[in-house]
Short mmCIF file of C-alpha atoms in Angstrom, two decimals:
data_model
loop_
_atom_site.label_atom_id
_atom_site.label_comp_id
_atom_site.label_asym_id
_atom_site.label_seq_id
_atom_site.Cartn_x
_atom_site.Cartn_y
_atom_site.Cartn_z
CA UNK A 1 37.11 5.36 -70.86
CA UNK A 2 34.96 8.02 -71.77
CA UNK A 3 33.61 6.47 -75.65
CA UNK A 4 32.87 2.78 -73.82
CA UNK A 5 30.62 4.57 -70.86
CA UNK A 6 28.88 6.32 -73.42
CA UNK A 7 28.89 3.34 -75.74
CA UNK A 8 27.43 1.43 -72.00
CA UNK A 9 24.36 4.17 -71.57
CA UNK A 10 23.45 4.61 -74.75
CA UNK A 11 22.46 0.44 -75.47
CA UNK A 12 20.92 0.84 -71.92
CA UNK A 13 18.55 4.25 -73.34
CA UNK A 14 18.17 1.87 -76.56
CA UNK A 15 16.88 -1.14 -74.55
CA UNK A 16 14.89 1.42 -72.03
CA UNK A 17 12.74 3.05 -75.76
CA UNK A 18 12.88 -0.46 -76.32
CA UNK A 19 10.67 -1.86 -74.06
CA UNK A 20 8.54 1.58 -73.41
CA UNK A 21 6.91 1.12 -76.47
CA UNK A 22 6.48 -2.54 -76.12
CA UNK A 23 4.64 -2.11 -73.49
CA UNK A 24 2.97 0.88 -74.83
CA UNK A 25 1.32 -1.37 -77.23
CA UNK A 26 -0.42 -3.57 -75.28
CA UNK A 27 -1.82 -4.10 -71.64
CA UNK A 28 -0.43 -8.09 -71.61
CA UNK A 29 2.26 -8.50 -68.81
CA UNK A 30 4.62 -10.59 -70.58
CA UNK A 31 7.34 -10.75 -67.21
CA UNK A 32 6.75 -14.10 -67.21
CA UNK A 33 6.12 -17.01 -69.55
CA UNK A 34 3.36 -19.54 -68.48
CA UNK A 35 4.44 -23.03 -67.84
CA UNK A 36 3.97 -25.26 -71.21
CA UNK A 37 4.21 -28.25 -68.95
CA UNK A 38 1.85 -30.90 -68.03
CA UNK A 39 0.62 -30.45 -65.04
CA UNK A 40 -0.12 -27.09 -64.72
CA UNK A 41 -1.66 -25.82 -62.07
CA UNK A 42 -1.70 -22.69 -59.17
CA UNK A 43 -1.57 -18.90 -61.00
CA UNK A 44 -0.27 -18.95 -64.62
CA UNK A 45 -0.02 -15.52 -66.33
CA UNK A 46 2.04 -14.04 -69.69
CA UNK A 47 1.24 -16.27 -73.04
CA UNK A 48 0.48 -19.55 -73.78
CA UNK A 49 2.67 -20.02 -77.12
CA UNK A 50 1.15 -20.15 -80.33
CA UNK A 51 0.67 -24.31 -80.65
CA UNK A 52 1.03 -25.53 -77.84
CA UNK A 53 -1.35 -28.03 -75.34
CA UNK A 54 -1.47 -26.73 -71.88
CA UNK A 55 -2.75 -29.87 -69.65
CA UNK A 56 -4.07 -28.71 -66.95
CA UNK A 57 -4.00 -30.61 -63.64
CA UNK A 58 -6.21 -28.77 -61.00
CA UNK A 59 -7.31 -25.06 -60.69
CA UNK A 60 -5.78 -21.89 -62.76
CA UNK A 61 -6.23 -18.81 -61.30
CA UNK A 62 -4.76 -15.36 -63.21
CA UNK A 63 -3.40 -13.03 -60.95
CA UNK A 64 -4.92 -9.60 -60.31
CA UNK A 65 -2.88 -6.68 -62.04
CA UNK A 66 -1.97 -10.07 -65.14
CA UNK A 67 -2.92 -11.08 -68.06
CA UNK A 68 -2.52 -14.29 -69.62
CA UNK A 69 -2.56 -14.59 -73.07
CA UNK A 70 -3.99 -17.66 -75.68
CA UNK A 71 -2.69 -17.30 -78.79
CA UNK A 72 -4.08 -18.33 -82.02
CA UNK A 73 -3.77 -22.61 -81.70
CA UNK A 74 -2.81 -23.18 -77.73
CA UNK A 75 -4.53 -25.92 -77.00
CA UNK A 76 -5.91 -26.46 -73.24
CA UNK A 77 -6.50 -30.08 -72.05
CA UNK A 78 -8.02 -29.97 -69.02
CA UNK A 79 -7.93 -33.14 -66.24
CA UNK A 80 -11.42 -34.82 -65.80
CA UNK A 81 -9.81 -36.48 -61.98
CA UNK A 82 -9.23 -33.03 -61.14
CA UNK A 83 -12.43 -30.75 -62.61
CA UNK A 84 -10.39 -27.61 -63.00
CA UNK A 85 -11.84 -23.83 -62.67
CA UNK A 86 -10.83 -21.54 -64.20
CA UNK A 87 -10.25 -18.31 -62.43
CA UNK A 88 -9.48 -14.97 -63.85
CA UNK A 89 -8.17 -12.07 -61.24
CA UNK A 90 -6.53 -10.13 -63.80
CA UNK A 91 -7.30 -9.60 -67.27
CA UNK A 92 -7.46 -12.64 -70.24
CA UNK A 93 -7.38 -12.87 -73.98
CA UNK A 94 -7.49 -15.79 -75.93
CA UNK A 95 -6.35 -14.96 -79.45
CA UNK A 96 -7.18 -17.47 -81.92
CA UNK A 97 -7.99 -17.33 -86.00
CA UNK A 98 -10.59 -18.40 -88.58
CA UNK A 99 -8.32 -21.48 -89.11
CA UNK A 100 -6.27 -21.70 -86.06
CA UNK A 101 -8.55 -21.41 -83.32
CA UNK A 102 -7.58 -21.79 -79.44
CA UNK A 103 -9.22 -24.36 -77.80
CA UNK A 104 -10.67 -25.29 -74.03
CA UNK A 105 -11.30 -28.78 -73.35
CA UNK A 106 -11.21 -32.31 -72.30
CA UNK A 107 -9.20 -35.48 -72.76
CA UNK A 108 -9.79 -36.57 -77.02
CA UNK A 109 -11.93 -39.63 -75.00
CA UNK A 110 -14.20 -36.78 -73.21
CA UNK A 111 -14.76 -35.25 -76.57
CA UNK A 112 -18.27 -36.24 -77.26
CA UNK A 113 -20.80 -34.85 -79.85
CA UNK A 114 -23.67 -36.45 -77.34
CA UNK A 115 -21.50 -35.64 -73.78
CA UNK A 116 -23.19 -32.93 -70.97
CA UNK A 117 -19.98 -31.51 -70.49
CA UNK A 118 -19.17 -31.95 -66.83
CA UNK A 119 -15.00 -32.31 -67.39
CA UNK A 120 -14.16 -29.73 -65.67
CA UNK A 121 -15.75 -26.50 -64.60
CA UNK A 122 -15.89 -23.08 -66.34
CA UNK A 123 -14.23 -19.73 -67.21
CA UNK A 124 -14.61 -17.18 -63.55
CA UNK A 125 -14.20 -14.04 -63.78
CA UNK A 126 -14.37 -11.74 -60.74
CA UNK A 127 -14.82 -8.34 -60.91
CA UNK A 128 -10.98 -6.97 -60.30
CA UNK A 129 -10.81 -9.05 -64.11
CA UNK A 130 -11.18 -5.47 -66.91
CA UNK A 131 -10.84 -7.49 -69.73
CA UNK A 132 -11.82 -10.09 -71.23
CA UNK A 133 -11.97 -11.31 -75.06
CA UNK A 134 -13.13 -14.94 -76.61
CA UNK A 135 -11.69 -14.50 -80.30
CA UNK A 136 -12.09 -17.70 -82.22
CA UNK A 137 -12.31 -20.22 -79.11
CA UNK A 138 -13.69 -23.10 -78.19
CA UNK A 139 -14.88 -23.71 -75.39
CA UNK A 140 -16.38 -27.05 -74.32
CA UNK A 141 -17.49 -29.57 -72.61
CA UNK A 142 -17.36 -28.23 -68.52
CA UNK A 143 -20.01 -27.43 -66.44
CA UNK A 144 -19.06 -29.25 -63.15
CA UNK A 145 -20.76 -29.54 -59.85
CA UNK A 146 -19.15 -27.33 -57.74
CA UNK A 147 -18.49 -29.08 -54.04
CA UNK A 148 -17.60 -27.16 -50.53
CA UNK A 149 -14.18 -27.43 -51.29
CA UNK A 150 -14.29 -26.04 -55.25
CA UNK A 151 -11.68 -23.16 -54.77
CA UNK A 152 -15.00 -20.95 -56.43
CA UNK A 153 -16.95 -21.72 -53.13
CA UNK A 154 -14.16 -20.63 -50.94
CA UNK A 155 -13.58 -17.25 -53.30
CA UNK A 156 -17.32 -16.66 -53.39
CA UNK A 157 -17.62 -16.46 -56.78
CA UNK A 158 -20.35 -16.93 -59.07
CA UNK A 159 -23.08 -18.86 -56.27
CA UNK A 160 -21.03 -19.67 -54.18
CA UNK A 161 -22.39 -22.46 -52.81
CA UNK A 162 -21.20 -26.72 -53.79
CA UNK A 163 -24.55 -27.94 -55.71
CA UNK A 164 -24.30 -25.46 -58.70
CA UNK A 165 -23.48 -26.17 -61.95
CA UNK A 166 -20.59 -24.02 -63.49
CA UNK A 167 -21.11 -21.80 -66.77
CA UNK A 168 -18.43 -21.69 -69.52
CA UNK A 169 -18.11 -18.69 -68.66
CA UNK A 170 -19.60 -16.14 -65.52
CA UNK A 171 -18.38 -12.59 -65.76
CA UNK A 172 -19.21 -10.24 -62.95
CA UNK A 173 -17.42 -6.66 -63.38
CA UNK A 174 -19.97 -4.03 -63.57
CA UNK A 175 -16.70 -1.63 -65.23
CA UNK A 176 -15.33 -4.90 -67.02
CA UNK A 177 -14.89 -4.89 -70.50
CA UNK A 178 -16.40 -8.32 -72.30
CA UNK A 179 -16.07 -9.06 -75.62
CA UNK A 180 -16.87 -12.80 -77.76
CA UNK A 181 -16.64 -13.71 -81.11
CA UNK A 182 -16.02 -15.79 -83.88
CA UNK A 183 -16.24 -18.23 -81.33
CA UNK A 184 -17.99 -21.83 -80.13
CA UNK A 185 -18.97 -22.16 -76.89
CA UNK A 186 -20.84 -26.40 -76.82
CA UNK A 187 -21.77 -29.71 -74.75
CA UNK A 188 -21.81 -28.09 -71.12
CA UNK A 189 -23.73 -29.36 -68.17
CA UNK A 190 -25.64 -25.96 -68.07
CA UNK A 191 -25.55 -22.29 -68.55
CA UNK A 192 -23.18 -21.55 -71.78
CA UNK A 193 -22.90 -18.20 -69.96
CA UNK A 194 -23.88 -16.00 -67.28
CA UNK A 195 -23.17 -12.34 -66.78
CA UNK A 196 -23.82 -9.93 -64.16
CA UNK A 197 -21.76 -6.95 -66.18
CA UNK A 198 -19.85 -5.41 -68.42
CA UNK A 199 -20.17 -3.64 -71.21
CA UNK A 200 -20.70 -6.67 -74.10
CA UNK A 201 -20.47 -7.41 -77.21
CA UNK A 202 -21.31 -11.13 -78.07
CA UNK A 203 -21.33 -11.22 -82.08
CA UNK A 204 -20.81 -14.12 -84.63
CA UNK A 205 -20.84 -17.23 -82.39
CA UNK A 206 -21.70 -20.20 -81.80
CA UNK A 207 -24.15 -21.62 -78.83
CA UNK A 208 -25.71 -25.10 -79.24
CA UNK A 209 -26.19 -28.48 -77.69
CA UNK A 210 -26.37 -26.93 -74.08
CA UNK A 211 -27.50 -27.60 -71.12
CA UNK A 212 -28.91 -31.16 -69.38
CA UNK A 213 -31.32 -30.29 -67.36
CA UNK A 214 -31.25 -26.71 -67.51
CA UNK A 215 -29.22 -24.10 -69.15
CA UNK A 216 -29.09 -20.92 -71.66
CA UNK A 217 -27.27 -20.16 -74.89
CA UNK A 218 -26.66 -16.36 -73.09
CA UNK A 219 -28.18 -15.45 -69.11
CA UNK A 220 -27.59 -11.93 -68.69
CA UNK A 221 -28.34 -10.24 -65.14
CA UNK A 222 -27.91 -7.07 -63.92
CA UNK A 223 -25.21 -4.43 -64.55
CA UNK A 224 -25.08 -4.83 -67.89
CA UNK A 225 -25.11 -2.91 -71.58
CA UNK A 226 -24.72 -5.20 -74.33
CA UNK A 227 -24.88 -5.82 -77.67
CA UNK A 228 -25.52 -8.99 -78.96
CA UNK A 229 -25.77 -9.80 -82.69
CA UNK A 230 -25.06 -12.64 -85.59
CA UNK A 231 -25.60 -15.85 -83.11
CA UNK A 232 -26.69 -18.76 -83.80
CA UNK A 233 -28.21 -21.02 -80.61
CA UNK A 234 -29.02 -24.54 -81.16
CA UNK A 235 -30.69 -26.19 -78.48
CA UNK A 236 -30.18 -24.62 -76.41
CA UNK A 237 -32.32 -26.76 -73.02
CA UNK A 238 -33.97 -23.91 -71.49
CA UNK A 239 -33.69 -21.00 -73.72
CA UNK A 240 -31.14 -19.36 -75.88
CA UNK A 241 -31.53 -15.35 -74.76
CA UNK A 242 -32.41 -15.01 -71.23
CA UNK A 243 -32.50 -11.28 -70.88
CA UNK A 244 -32.48 -10.58 -66.30
CA UNK A 245 -32.20 -7.32 -64.36
CA UNK A 246 -32.17 -9.12 -61.74
CA UNK A 247 -29.39 -8.45 -58.43
CA UNK A 248 -29.61 -4.76 -58.13
CA UNK A 249 -26.71 -4.47 -59.79
CA UNK A 250 -26.04 -0.48 -61.95
CA UNK A 251 -26.79 0.31 -64.31
CA UNK A 252 -30.03 -1.50 -65.52
CA UNK A 253 -29.94 -4.14 -67.75
CA UNK A 254 -30.19 -2.75 -71.27
CA UNK A 255 -29.44 -5.69 -74.26
CA UNK A 256 -30.02 -4.25 -77.95
CA UNK A 257 -29.70 -8.29 -79.38
CA UNK A 258 -30.07 -8.09 -83.04
CA UNK A 259 -29.68 -10.79 -85.90
CA UNK A 260 -29.86 -14.08 -83.92
CA UNK A 261 -30.47 -17.23 -85.63
CA UNK A 262 -32.35 -19.71 -82.88
CA UNK A 263 -32.93 -23.18 -83.84
CA UNK A 264 -34.61 -26.02 -81.13
CA UNK A 265 -34.56 -24.32 -78.34
CA UNK A 266 -37.17 -24.84 -75.53
CA UNK A 267 -37.50 -28.74 -76.19
CA UNK A 268 -35.95 -30.59 -73.90
CA UNK A 269 -37.10 -28.34 -70.67
CA UNK A 270 -41.30 -28.70 -70.66
CA UNK A 271 -42.36 -26.30 -68.76
CA UNK A 272 -43.06 -22.79 -68.65
CA UNK A 273 -39.48 -21.51 -68.93
CA UNK A 274 -38.50 -23.10 -71.89
CA UNK A 275 -38.18 -20.93 -75.02
CA UNK A 276 -36.90 -18.86 -76.78
CA UNK A 277 -36.03 -15.86 -75.31
CA UNK A 278 -37.06 -14.91 -71.91
CA UNK A 279 -37.63 -11.76 -70.52
CA UNK A 280 -37.68 -10.23 -66.29
CA UNK A 281 -37.04 -8.31 -64.03
CA UNK A 282 -36.80 -5.30 -65.46
CA UNK A 283 -35.00 -5.58 -68.74
CA UNK A 284 -34.73 -2.96 -71.06
CA UNK A 285 -34.25 -5.36 -74.53
CA UNK A 286 -35.12 -4.62 -77.45
CA UNK A 287 -34.78 -7.84 -80.51
CA UNK A 288 -34.61 -7.08 -83.90
CA UNK A 289 -34.61 -9.49 -86.81
CA UNK A 290 -33.90 -12.87 -84.65
CA UNK A 291 -35.01 -15.76 -86.98
CA UNK A 292 -36.60 -18.20 -84.94
CA UNK A 293 -37.45 -21.95 -86.30
CA UNK A 294 -38.98 -24.61 -84.54
CA UNK A 295 -38.08 -23.18 -81.41
CA UNK A 296 -41.06 -23.29 -78.59
CA UNK A 297 -41.87 -20.10 -78.04
CA UNK A 298 -40.91 -17.08 -79.15
CA UNK A 299 -40.44 -13.43 -76.68
CA UNK A 300 -41.52 -14.35 -73.77
CA UNK A 301 -42.41 -12.24 -70.86
CA UNK A 302 -42.26 -13.44 -66.64
CA UNK A 303 -45.62 -12.13 -67.00
CA UNK A 304 -44.93 -11.20 -62.49
CA UNK A 305 -41.79 -9.23 -63.00
CA UNK A 306 -42.17 -8.45 -66.07
CA UNK A 307 -40.11 -5.88 -68.22
CA UNK A 308 -39.41 -2.31 -68.55
CA UNK A 309 -42.05 -0.98 -70.35
CA UNK A 310 -39.78 0.99 -73.00
CA UNK A 311 -38.98 -3.24 -74.12
CA UNK A 312 -39.82 -3.69 -78.22
CA UNK A 313 -39.46 -5.88 -80.56
CA UNK A 314 -39.42 -5.97 -84.78
CA UNK A 315 -39.24 -7.60 -88.02
CA UNK A 316 -39.00 -11.12 -86.53
CA UNK A 317 -39.93 -13.91 -89.05
CA UNK A 318 -40.96 -17.13 -86.58
CA UNK A 319 -41.02 -20.89 -88.81
CA UNK A 320 -42.79 -23.79 -87.17
CA UNK A 321 -42.31 -27.36 -88.91
CA UNK A 322 -45.87 -28.82 -86.93
CA UNK A 323 -48.64 -27.39 -84.97
CA UNK A 324 -46.87 -27.16 -81.75
CA UNK A 325 -44.34 -25.18 -82.93
CA UNK A 326 -46.83 -22.41 -84.10
CA UNK A 327 -49.40 -22.42 -81.31
CA UNK A 328 -46.08 -22.13 -78.74
CA UNK A 329 -44.91 -18.50 -80.22
CA UNK A 330 -48.54 -17.77 -81.57
CA UNK A 331 -48.64 -14.12 -79.35
CA UNK A 332 -50.96 -14.00 -76.75
CA UNK A 333 -52.65 -11.61 -74.24
CA UNK A 334 -49.99 -12.51 -71.51
CA UNK A 335 -47.05 -13.92 -72.25
CA UNK A 336 -45.90 -14.50 -75.62
CA UNK A 337 -45.00 -11.15 -77.34
CA UNK A 338 -45.08 -10.29 -80.65
CA UNK A 339 -43.39 -6.64 -82.39
CA UNK A 340 -43.78 -4.73 -85.62
CA UNK A 341 -43.67 -5.94 -88.35
CA UNK A 342 -43.12 -9.35 -87.47
CA UNK A 343 -44.03 -12.47 -90.39
CA UNK A 344 -45.68 -15.20 -87.68
CA UNK A 345 -46.73 -18.21 -89.72
CA UNK A 346 -49.60 -19.25 -88.70
CA UNK A 347 -49.95 -22.50 -90.13
CA UNK A 348 -46.78 -25.35 -89.95
CA UNK A 349 -44.11 -24.47 -92.81
CA UNK A 350 -45.01 -21.13 -93.23
CA UNK A 351 -42.72 -18.81 -94.38
CA UNK A 352 -39.49 -21.14 -95.22
CA UNK A 353 -36.52 -19.32 -94.18
CA UNK A 354 -35.38 -21.67 -96.98
CA UNK A 355 -31.59 -22.59 -95.59
CA UNK A 356 -28.90 -23.43 -97.87
CA UNK A 357 -28.79 -27.07 -95.50
CA UNK A 358 -30.64 -27.86 -93.10
CA UNK A 359 -33.42 -29.59 -92.35
CA UNK A 360 -35.95 -28.62 -90.75
CA UNK A 361 -38.21 -31.78 -90.67
CA UNK A 362 -34.83 -32.78 -87.29
CA UNK A 363 -36.30 -33.63 -84.24
CA UNK A 364 -36.85 -30.24 -82.30
CA UNK A 365 -35.72 -32.28 -79.22
CA UNK A 366 -32.21 -32.84 -80.81
CA UNK A 367 -29.25 -30.97 -79.22
CA UNK A 368 -26.82 -33.38 -81.63
CA UNK A 369 -25.27 -30.52 -84.08
CA UNK A 370 -24.21 -31.45 -87.52
CA UNK A 371 -20.91 -29.22 -88.70
CA UNK A 372 -22.52 -29.83 -92.00
CA UNK A 373 -24.93 -27.52 -91.79
CA UNK A 374 -25.25 -24.20 -93.50
CA UNK A 375 -27.39 -21.97 -92.49
CA UNK A 376 -26.89 -18.99 -95.16
CA UNK A 377 -30.59 -18.19 -97.13
CA UNK A 378 -31.18 -19.76 -100.38
CA UNK A 379 -32.91 -17.36 -103.19
CA UNK A 380 -36.58 -16.88 -101.89
CA UNK A 381 -35.76 -16.91 -98.13
CA UNK A 382 -38.54 -14.39 -97.02
CA UNK A 383 -36.05 -13.48 -94.39
CA UNK A 384 -34.24 -11.85 -97.17
CA UNK A 385 -34.71 -7.84 -97.12
CA UNK A 386 -37.30 -7.92 -94.43
CA UNK A 387 -34.69 -6.82 -92.22
CA UNK A 388 -33.92 -2.98 -90.44
CA UNK A 389 -31.27 -1.41 -89.99
CA UNK A 390 -32.75 1.59 -88.47
CA UNK A 391 -31.19 0.00 -84.43
CA UNK A 392 -29.12 2.28 -82.42
CA UNK A 393 -26.94 -0.11 -81.14
CA UNK A 394 -25.32 0.12 -76.92
CA UNK A 395 -21.79 0.02 -78.99
CA UNK A 396 -21.86 1.63 -82.42
CA UNK A 397 -18.11 2.83 -82.00
CA UNK A 398 -17.04 -1.13 -80.89
CA UNK A 399 -14.72 -1.56 -77.46
CA UNK A 400 -11.00 -1.31 -77.41
CA UNK A 401 -9.75 -4.43 -75.64
CA UNK A 402 -5.74 -4.65 -75.27
CA UNK A 403 -5.80 -1.65 -77.32
CA UNK A 404 -7.20 -3.29 -79.67
CA UNK A 405 -11.29 -1.95 -81.46
CA UNK A 406 -13.54 -4.54 -80.82
CA UNK A 407 -16.70 -3.73 -84.06
CA UNK A 408 -20.52 -4.00 -82.82
CA UNK A 409 -21.54 -4.96 -86.79
CA UNK A 410 -24.07 -3.04 -88.51
CA UNK A 411 -27.47 -4.13 -88.56
CA UNK A 412 -28.39 -6.08 -92.25
CA UNK A 413 -31.34 -6.16 -93.78
CA UNK A 414 -31.72 -9.63 -93.36
CA UNK A 415 -33.87 -11.16 -91.17
CA UNK A 416 -31.43 -13.59 -88.63
CA UNK A 417 -27.51 -14.46 -88.35
CA UNK A 418 -26.49 -15.24 -92.02
CA UNK A 419 -27.59 -14.04 -95.71
CA UNK A 420 -26.84 -15.35 -98.54
#
């Protein structure tokens, strides 16, 4: 009898130790597996398993204190009739791979390359979301317009009113951490991101074909410390980067943006704000090693609400196929800025970056993206060896999310997001 008792006790003790080790290795709550059936709506947390397809029929909410993991190959299909919102009050970890990404999208019939989305809402992270990871994740076809009946409006999220086009991602915890890496945000109706707080690493992503009548690639407000690097921005309606300290949150926003490639931005928003990089409202912004090709403007400031005087830029390359582009990014004594060691075309087609495969005579207003394009640099490109490596990042040691360290990449000696 005693022998049997000791065996039961030993098994129970082993189970406790095993569970403790598992819990020590992850913040993810896997006590309840999220459903894998059609018509998911309401509260979800746990794990959406590798290579499964999740049909979302209504708004979904990750509860405060819980986590949802999307394993590699998960496809989330949003119902275009209910236009679901993806609300994250807990934590979200989307963990795709290069060969097997996570995808948040609409049904097959809505996946058109010229779409401006609005099939579903967006991912809305509340102030109780402390961690979010989007790694090798494709987010597309969202940006639905809110109504009085929208869950986000009732919960006071984003702009908390009807008539707003939701961004692909809204993040709002000034004490939270967000990493977006190796991901794609495309074909959204308005902003790709709208970020109002937190420690952020945004690296090695593609933001393209976003914004029908307005919208930025990365839209940052007050309360943010961010490293933004090695991203490709193509045909964002207004700006690739809108950097601002508006909103009164602490800390003062400080963005270090380096080694990004920006192409054809701003031409579909022909007013004062359409361009490439917009600085305003006492933002402390540093911009380095940026390759501007056929952008409507270069680095532009709000002359009535200027950035912090510590803001600076250097080692950027500007190319314009036509005189309109060259004139637009030429520095002046007012809103168009320049930095040290910049390479700025004074005549059309000077400073050809020599992309491996991209037609520089492509229409500035075309939002169509071709996956066959290659923005690496060919031999003889003036962008090679002209970048600065003397850049102090906000997070030189990276950010740890879900007990995993994600790097803020070191700057490169070339200009742009891609070397040779």
